[in-house]
Coordinates of N, CA, C and O in Angstrom, one line a residue:
X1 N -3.3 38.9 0.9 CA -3.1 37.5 0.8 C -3.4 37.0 -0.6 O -4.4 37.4 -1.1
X2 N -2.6 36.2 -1.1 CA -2.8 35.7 -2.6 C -3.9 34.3 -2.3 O -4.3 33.8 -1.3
X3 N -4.2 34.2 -3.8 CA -5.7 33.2 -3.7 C -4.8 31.5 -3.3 O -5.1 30.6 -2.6
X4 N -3.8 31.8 -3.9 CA -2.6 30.1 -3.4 C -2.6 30.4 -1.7 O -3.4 29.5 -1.4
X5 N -2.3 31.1 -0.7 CA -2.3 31.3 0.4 C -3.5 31.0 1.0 O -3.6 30.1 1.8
X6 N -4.8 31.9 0.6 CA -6.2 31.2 0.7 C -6.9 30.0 1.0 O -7.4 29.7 2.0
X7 N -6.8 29.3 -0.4 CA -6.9 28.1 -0.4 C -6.3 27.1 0.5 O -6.7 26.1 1.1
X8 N -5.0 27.8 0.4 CA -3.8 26.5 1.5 C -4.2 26.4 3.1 O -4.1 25.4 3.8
X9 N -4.8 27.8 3.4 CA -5.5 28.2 4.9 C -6.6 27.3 4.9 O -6.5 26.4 5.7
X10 N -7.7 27.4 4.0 CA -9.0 26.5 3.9 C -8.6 25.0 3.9 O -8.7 24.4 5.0
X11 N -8.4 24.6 3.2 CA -7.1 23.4 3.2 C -6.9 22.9 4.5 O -7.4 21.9 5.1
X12 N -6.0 23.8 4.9 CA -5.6 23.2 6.8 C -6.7 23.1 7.4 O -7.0 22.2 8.1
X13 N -7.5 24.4 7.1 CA -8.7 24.4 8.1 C -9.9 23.1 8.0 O -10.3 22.5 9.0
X14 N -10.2 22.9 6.7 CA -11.2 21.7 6.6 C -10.2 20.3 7.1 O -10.6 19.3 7.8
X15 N -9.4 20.5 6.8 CA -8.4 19.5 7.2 C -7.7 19.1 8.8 O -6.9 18.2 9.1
X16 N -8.3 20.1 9.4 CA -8.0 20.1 11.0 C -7.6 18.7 11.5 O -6.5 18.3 11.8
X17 N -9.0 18.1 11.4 CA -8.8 17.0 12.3 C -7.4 15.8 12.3 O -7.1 14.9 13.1
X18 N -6.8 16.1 10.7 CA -5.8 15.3 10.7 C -4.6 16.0 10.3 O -3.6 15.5 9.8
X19 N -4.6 17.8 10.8 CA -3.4 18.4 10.6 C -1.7 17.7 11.8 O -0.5 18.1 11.6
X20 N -2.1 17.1 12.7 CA -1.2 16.4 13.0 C -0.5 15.7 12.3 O 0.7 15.7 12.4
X21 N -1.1 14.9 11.6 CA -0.3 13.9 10.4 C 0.0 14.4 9.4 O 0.7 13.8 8.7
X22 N -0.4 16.0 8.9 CA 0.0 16.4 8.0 C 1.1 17.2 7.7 O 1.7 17.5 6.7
X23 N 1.2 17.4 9.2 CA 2.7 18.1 9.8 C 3.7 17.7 10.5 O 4.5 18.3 11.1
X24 N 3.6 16.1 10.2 CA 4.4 15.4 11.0 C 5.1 14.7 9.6 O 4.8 13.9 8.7
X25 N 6.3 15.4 9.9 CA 7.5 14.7 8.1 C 7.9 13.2 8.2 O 8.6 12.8 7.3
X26 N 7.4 12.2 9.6 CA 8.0 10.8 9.7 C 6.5 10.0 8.5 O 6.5 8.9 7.8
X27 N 5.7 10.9 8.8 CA 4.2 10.2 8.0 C 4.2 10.5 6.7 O 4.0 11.7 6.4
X28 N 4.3 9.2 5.5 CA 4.2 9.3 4.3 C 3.1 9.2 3.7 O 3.2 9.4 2.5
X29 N 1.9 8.8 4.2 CA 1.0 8.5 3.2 C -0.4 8.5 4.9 O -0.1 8.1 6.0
X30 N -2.1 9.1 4.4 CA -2.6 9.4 5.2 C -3.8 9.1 4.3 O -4.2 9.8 3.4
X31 N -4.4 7.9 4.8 CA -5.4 7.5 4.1 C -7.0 7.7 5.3 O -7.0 7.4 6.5
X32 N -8.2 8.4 4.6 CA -9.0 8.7 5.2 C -10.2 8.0 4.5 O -10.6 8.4 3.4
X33 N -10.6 6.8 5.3 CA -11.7 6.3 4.6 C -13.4 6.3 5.2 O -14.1 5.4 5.6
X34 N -13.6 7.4 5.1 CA -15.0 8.0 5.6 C -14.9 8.9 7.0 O -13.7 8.9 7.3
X35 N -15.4 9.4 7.6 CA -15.2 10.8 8.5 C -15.2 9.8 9.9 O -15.4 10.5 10.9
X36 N -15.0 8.6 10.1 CA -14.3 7.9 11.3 C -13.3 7.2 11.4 O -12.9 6.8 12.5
X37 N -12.6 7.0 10.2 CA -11.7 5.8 10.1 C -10.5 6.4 9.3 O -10.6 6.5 8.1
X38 N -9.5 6.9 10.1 CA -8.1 7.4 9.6 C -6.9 6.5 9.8 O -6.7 6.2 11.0
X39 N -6.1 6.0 8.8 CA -5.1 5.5 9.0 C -3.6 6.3 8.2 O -3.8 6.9 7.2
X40 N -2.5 6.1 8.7 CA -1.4 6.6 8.1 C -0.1 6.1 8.3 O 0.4 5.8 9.4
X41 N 0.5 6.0 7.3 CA 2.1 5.3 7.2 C 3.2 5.8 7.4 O 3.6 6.9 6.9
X42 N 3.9 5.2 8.3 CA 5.0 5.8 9.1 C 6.3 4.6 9.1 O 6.4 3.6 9.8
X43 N 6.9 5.0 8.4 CA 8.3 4.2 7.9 C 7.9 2.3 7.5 O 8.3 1.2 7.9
X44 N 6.8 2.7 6.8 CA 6.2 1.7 5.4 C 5.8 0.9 6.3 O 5.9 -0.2 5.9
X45 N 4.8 1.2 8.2 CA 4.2 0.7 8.4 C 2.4 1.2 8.6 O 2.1 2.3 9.2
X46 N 1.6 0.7 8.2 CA 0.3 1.2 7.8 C -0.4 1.4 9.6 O -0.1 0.5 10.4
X47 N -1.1 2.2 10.0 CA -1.0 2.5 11.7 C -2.7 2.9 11.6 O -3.1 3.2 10.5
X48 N -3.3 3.0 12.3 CA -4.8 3.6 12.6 C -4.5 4.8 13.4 O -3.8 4.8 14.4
X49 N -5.1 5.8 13.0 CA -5.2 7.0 14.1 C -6.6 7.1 14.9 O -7.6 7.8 14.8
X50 N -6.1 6.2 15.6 CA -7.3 6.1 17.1 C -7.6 7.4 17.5 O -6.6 8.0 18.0
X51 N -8.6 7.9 17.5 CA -9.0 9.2 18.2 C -9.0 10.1 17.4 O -9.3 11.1 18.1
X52 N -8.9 10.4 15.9 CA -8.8 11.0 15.0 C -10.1 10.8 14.3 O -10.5 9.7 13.8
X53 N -10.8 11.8 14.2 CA -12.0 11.5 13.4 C -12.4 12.9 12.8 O -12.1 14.0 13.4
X54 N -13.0 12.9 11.6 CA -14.0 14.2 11.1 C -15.0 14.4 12.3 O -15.3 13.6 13.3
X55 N -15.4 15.2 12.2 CA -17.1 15.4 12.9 C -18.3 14.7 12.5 O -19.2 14.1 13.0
X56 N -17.9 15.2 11.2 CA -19.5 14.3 10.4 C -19.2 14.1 8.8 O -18.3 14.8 8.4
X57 N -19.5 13.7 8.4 CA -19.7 13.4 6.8 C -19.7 14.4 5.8 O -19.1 14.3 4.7
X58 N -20.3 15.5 6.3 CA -21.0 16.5 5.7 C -19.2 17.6 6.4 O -18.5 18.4 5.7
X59 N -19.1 17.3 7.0 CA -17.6 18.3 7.2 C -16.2 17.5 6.4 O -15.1 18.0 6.0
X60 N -16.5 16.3 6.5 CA -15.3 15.7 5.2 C -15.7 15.7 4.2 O -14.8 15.8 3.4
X61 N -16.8 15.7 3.7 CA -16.7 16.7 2.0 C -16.7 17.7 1.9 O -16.4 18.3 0.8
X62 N -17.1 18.3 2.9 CA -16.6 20.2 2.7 C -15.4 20.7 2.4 O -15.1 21.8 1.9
X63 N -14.5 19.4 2.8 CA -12.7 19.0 2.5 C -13.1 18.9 1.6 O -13.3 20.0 1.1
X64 N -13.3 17.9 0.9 CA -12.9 17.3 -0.5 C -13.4 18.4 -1.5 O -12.6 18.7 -2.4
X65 N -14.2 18.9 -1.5 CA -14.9 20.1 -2.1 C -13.8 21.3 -2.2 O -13.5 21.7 -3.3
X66 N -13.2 21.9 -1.0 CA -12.5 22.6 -0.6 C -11.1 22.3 -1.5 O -10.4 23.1 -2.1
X67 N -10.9 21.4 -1.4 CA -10.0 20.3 -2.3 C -9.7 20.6 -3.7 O -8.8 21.2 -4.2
X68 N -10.9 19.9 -4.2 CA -11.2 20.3 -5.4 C -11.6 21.8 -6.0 O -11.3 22.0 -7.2
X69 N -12.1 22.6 -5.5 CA -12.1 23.7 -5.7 C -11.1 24.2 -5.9 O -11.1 25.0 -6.9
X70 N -9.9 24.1 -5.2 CA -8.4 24.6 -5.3 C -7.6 24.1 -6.2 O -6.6 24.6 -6.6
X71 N -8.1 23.0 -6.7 CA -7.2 22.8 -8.1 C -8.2 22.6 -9.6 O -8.0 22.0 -10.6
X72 N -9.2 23.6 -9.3 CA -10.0 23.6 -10.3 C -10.5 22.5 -11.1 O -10.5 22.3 -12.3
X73 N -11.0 21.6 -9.7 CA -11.6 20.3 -10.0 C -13.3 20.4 -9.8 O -13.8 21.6 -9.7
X74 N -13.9 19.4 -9.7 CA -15.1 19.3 -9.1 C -15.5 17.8 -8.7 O -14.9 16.9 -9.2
X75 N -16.8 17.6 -7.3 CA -16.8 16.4 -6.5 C -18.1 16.7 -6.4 O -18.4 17.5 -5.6
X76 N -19.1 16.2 -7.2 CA -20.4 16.1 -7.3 C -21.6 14.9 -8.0 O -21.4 13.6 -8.0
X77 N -22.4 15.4 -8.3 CA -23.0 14.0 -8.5 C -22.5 13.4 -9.8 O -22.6 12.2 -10.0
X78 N -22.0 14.2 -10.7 CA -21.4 13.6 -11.9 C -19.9 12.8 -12.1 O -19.5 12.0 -13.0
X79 N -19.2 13.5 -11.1 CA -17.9 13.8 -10.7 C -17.6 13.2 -9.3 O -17.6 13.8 -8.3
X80 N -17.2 11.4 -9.3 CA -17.4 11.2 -8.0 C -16.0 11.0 -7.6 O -15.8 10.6 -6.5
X81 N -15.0 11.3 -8.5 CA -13.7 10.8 -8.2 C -12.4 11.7 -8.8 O -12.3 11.7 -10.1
X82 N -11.3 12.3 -8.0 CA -10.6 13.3 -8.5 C -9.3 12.8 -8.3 O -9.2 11.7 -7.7
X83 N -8.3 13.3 -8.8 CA -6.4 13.3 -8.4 C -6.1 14.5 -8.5 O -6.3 15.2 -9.5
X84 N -5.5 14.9 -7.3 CA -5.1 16.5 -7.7 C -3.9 16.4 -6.2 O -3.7 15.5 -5.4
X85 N -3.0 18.1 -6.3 CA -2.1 18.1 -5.3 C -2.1 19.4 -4.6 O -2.1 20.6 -5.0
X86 N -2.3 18.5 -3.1 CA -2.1 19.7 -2.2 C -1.7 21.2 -2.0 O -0.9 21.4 -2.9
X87 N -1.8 22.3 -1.2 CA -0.9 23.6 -1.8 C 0.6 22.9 -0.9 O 1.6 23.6 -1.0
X88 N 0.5 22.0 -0.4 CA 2.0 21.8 -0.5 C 2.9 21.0 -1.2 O 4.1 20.8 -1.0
X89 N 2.0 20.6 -2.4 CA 2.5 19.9 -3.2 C 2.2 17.9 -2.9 O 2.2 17.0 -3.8
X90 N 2.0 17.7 -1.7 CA 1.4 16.6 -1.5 C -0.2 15.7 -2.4 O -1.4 16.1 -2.3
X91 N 0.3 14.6 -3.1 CA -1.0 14.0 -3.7 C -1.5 14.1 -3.2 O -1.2 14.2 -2.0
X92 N -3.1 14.0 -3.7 CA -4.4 13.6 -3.0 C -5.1 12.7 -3.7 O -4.7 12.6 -4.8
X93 N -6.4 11.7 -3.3 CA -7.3 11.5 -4.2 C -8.3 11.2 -3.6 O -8.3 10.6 -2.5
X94 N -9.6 11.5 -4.2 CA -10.9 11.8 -3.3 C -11.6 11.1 -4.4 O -11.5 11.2 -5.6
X95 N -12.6 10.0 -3.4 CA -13.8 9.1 -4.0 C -14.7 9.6 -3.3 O -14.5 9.5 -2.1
X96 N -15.6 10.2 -3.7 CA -17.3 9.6 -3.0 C -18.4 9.0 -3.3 O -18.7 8.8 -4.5
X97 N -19.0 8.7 -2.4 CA -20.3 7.7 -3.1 C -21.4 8.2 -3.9 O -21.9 9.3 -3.4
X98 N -22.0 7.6 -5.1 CA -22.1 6.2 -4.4 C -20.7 5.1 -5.1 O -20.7 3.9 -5.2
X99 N -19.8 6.1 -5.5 CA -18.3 5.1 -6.4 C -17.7 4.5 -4.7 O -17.4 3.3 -4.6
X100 N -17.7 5.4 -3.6 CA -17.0 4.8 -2.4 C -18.2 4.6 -1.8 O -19.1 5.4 -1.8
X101 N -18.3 2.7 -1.1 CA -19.5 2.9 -0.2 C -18.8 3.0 1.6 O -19.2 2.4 2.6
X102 N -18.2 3.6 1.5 CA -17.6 3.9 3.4 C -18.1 5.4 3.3 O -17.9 5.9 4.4
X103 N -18.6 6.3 2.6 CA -18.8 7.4 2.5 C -17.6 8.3 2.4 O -16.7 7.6 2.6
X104 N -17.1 9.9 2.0 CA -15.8 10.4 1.1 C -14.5 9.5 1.5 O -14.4 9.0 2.7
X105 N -13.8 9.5 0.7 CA -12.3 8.5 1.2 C -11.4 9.5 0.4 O -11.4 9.6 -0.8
X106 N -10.9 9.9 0.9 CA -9.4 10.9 0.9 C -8.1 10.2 0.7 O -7.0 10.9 0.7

């Protein structure tokens, strides 16, 4: 398995909780603003994904980390804020606090 295949697995995998939306081609845009509160756009209407949640805080920056590690970024205390793209080519962009106060926003 090549290191792009790797990452793209870790990727899905930190990313579980909202691989529904990320696999669904009617949803264009998938905004995560702290590890409870997911919303996503679906023919340029903005929608809440009720029931969709991280586990904890500490497992949505493991994402964003995960994230950033794959495009040879970094998300730390100096470094609170990235733009980078998915291995499927989909944007991203990751704030954490204390620049976001909802805690990581994806």
């Amino acid at each position: 398995m090549e290191t792009k295949e790797i990452y793209s697995e870790t990727v899905r995998h930190f990313l579980e909780p909202v691989l529904p939306l990320l696999d669904d081609p009617s949803v264009t845009e998938i905004l995560i603003n702290g590890h409870r509160t997911i919303y996503f756009e679906r023919e340029r209407k903005l929608n809440r994904a009720d029931g969709m949640a991280f586990p904890s805080p500490a497992l949505l920056m493991a994402a964003a980390r995960n994230i950033a590690e794959f495009t040879g970024r970094s998300i730390d205390d100096d470094n609170h804020s990235m733009d980078a793209r998915l291995p499927d080519g989909s944007r991203v962009h990751v704030i954490v606090p204390p620049s976001s106060r909802n805690g990581v926003c994806i």
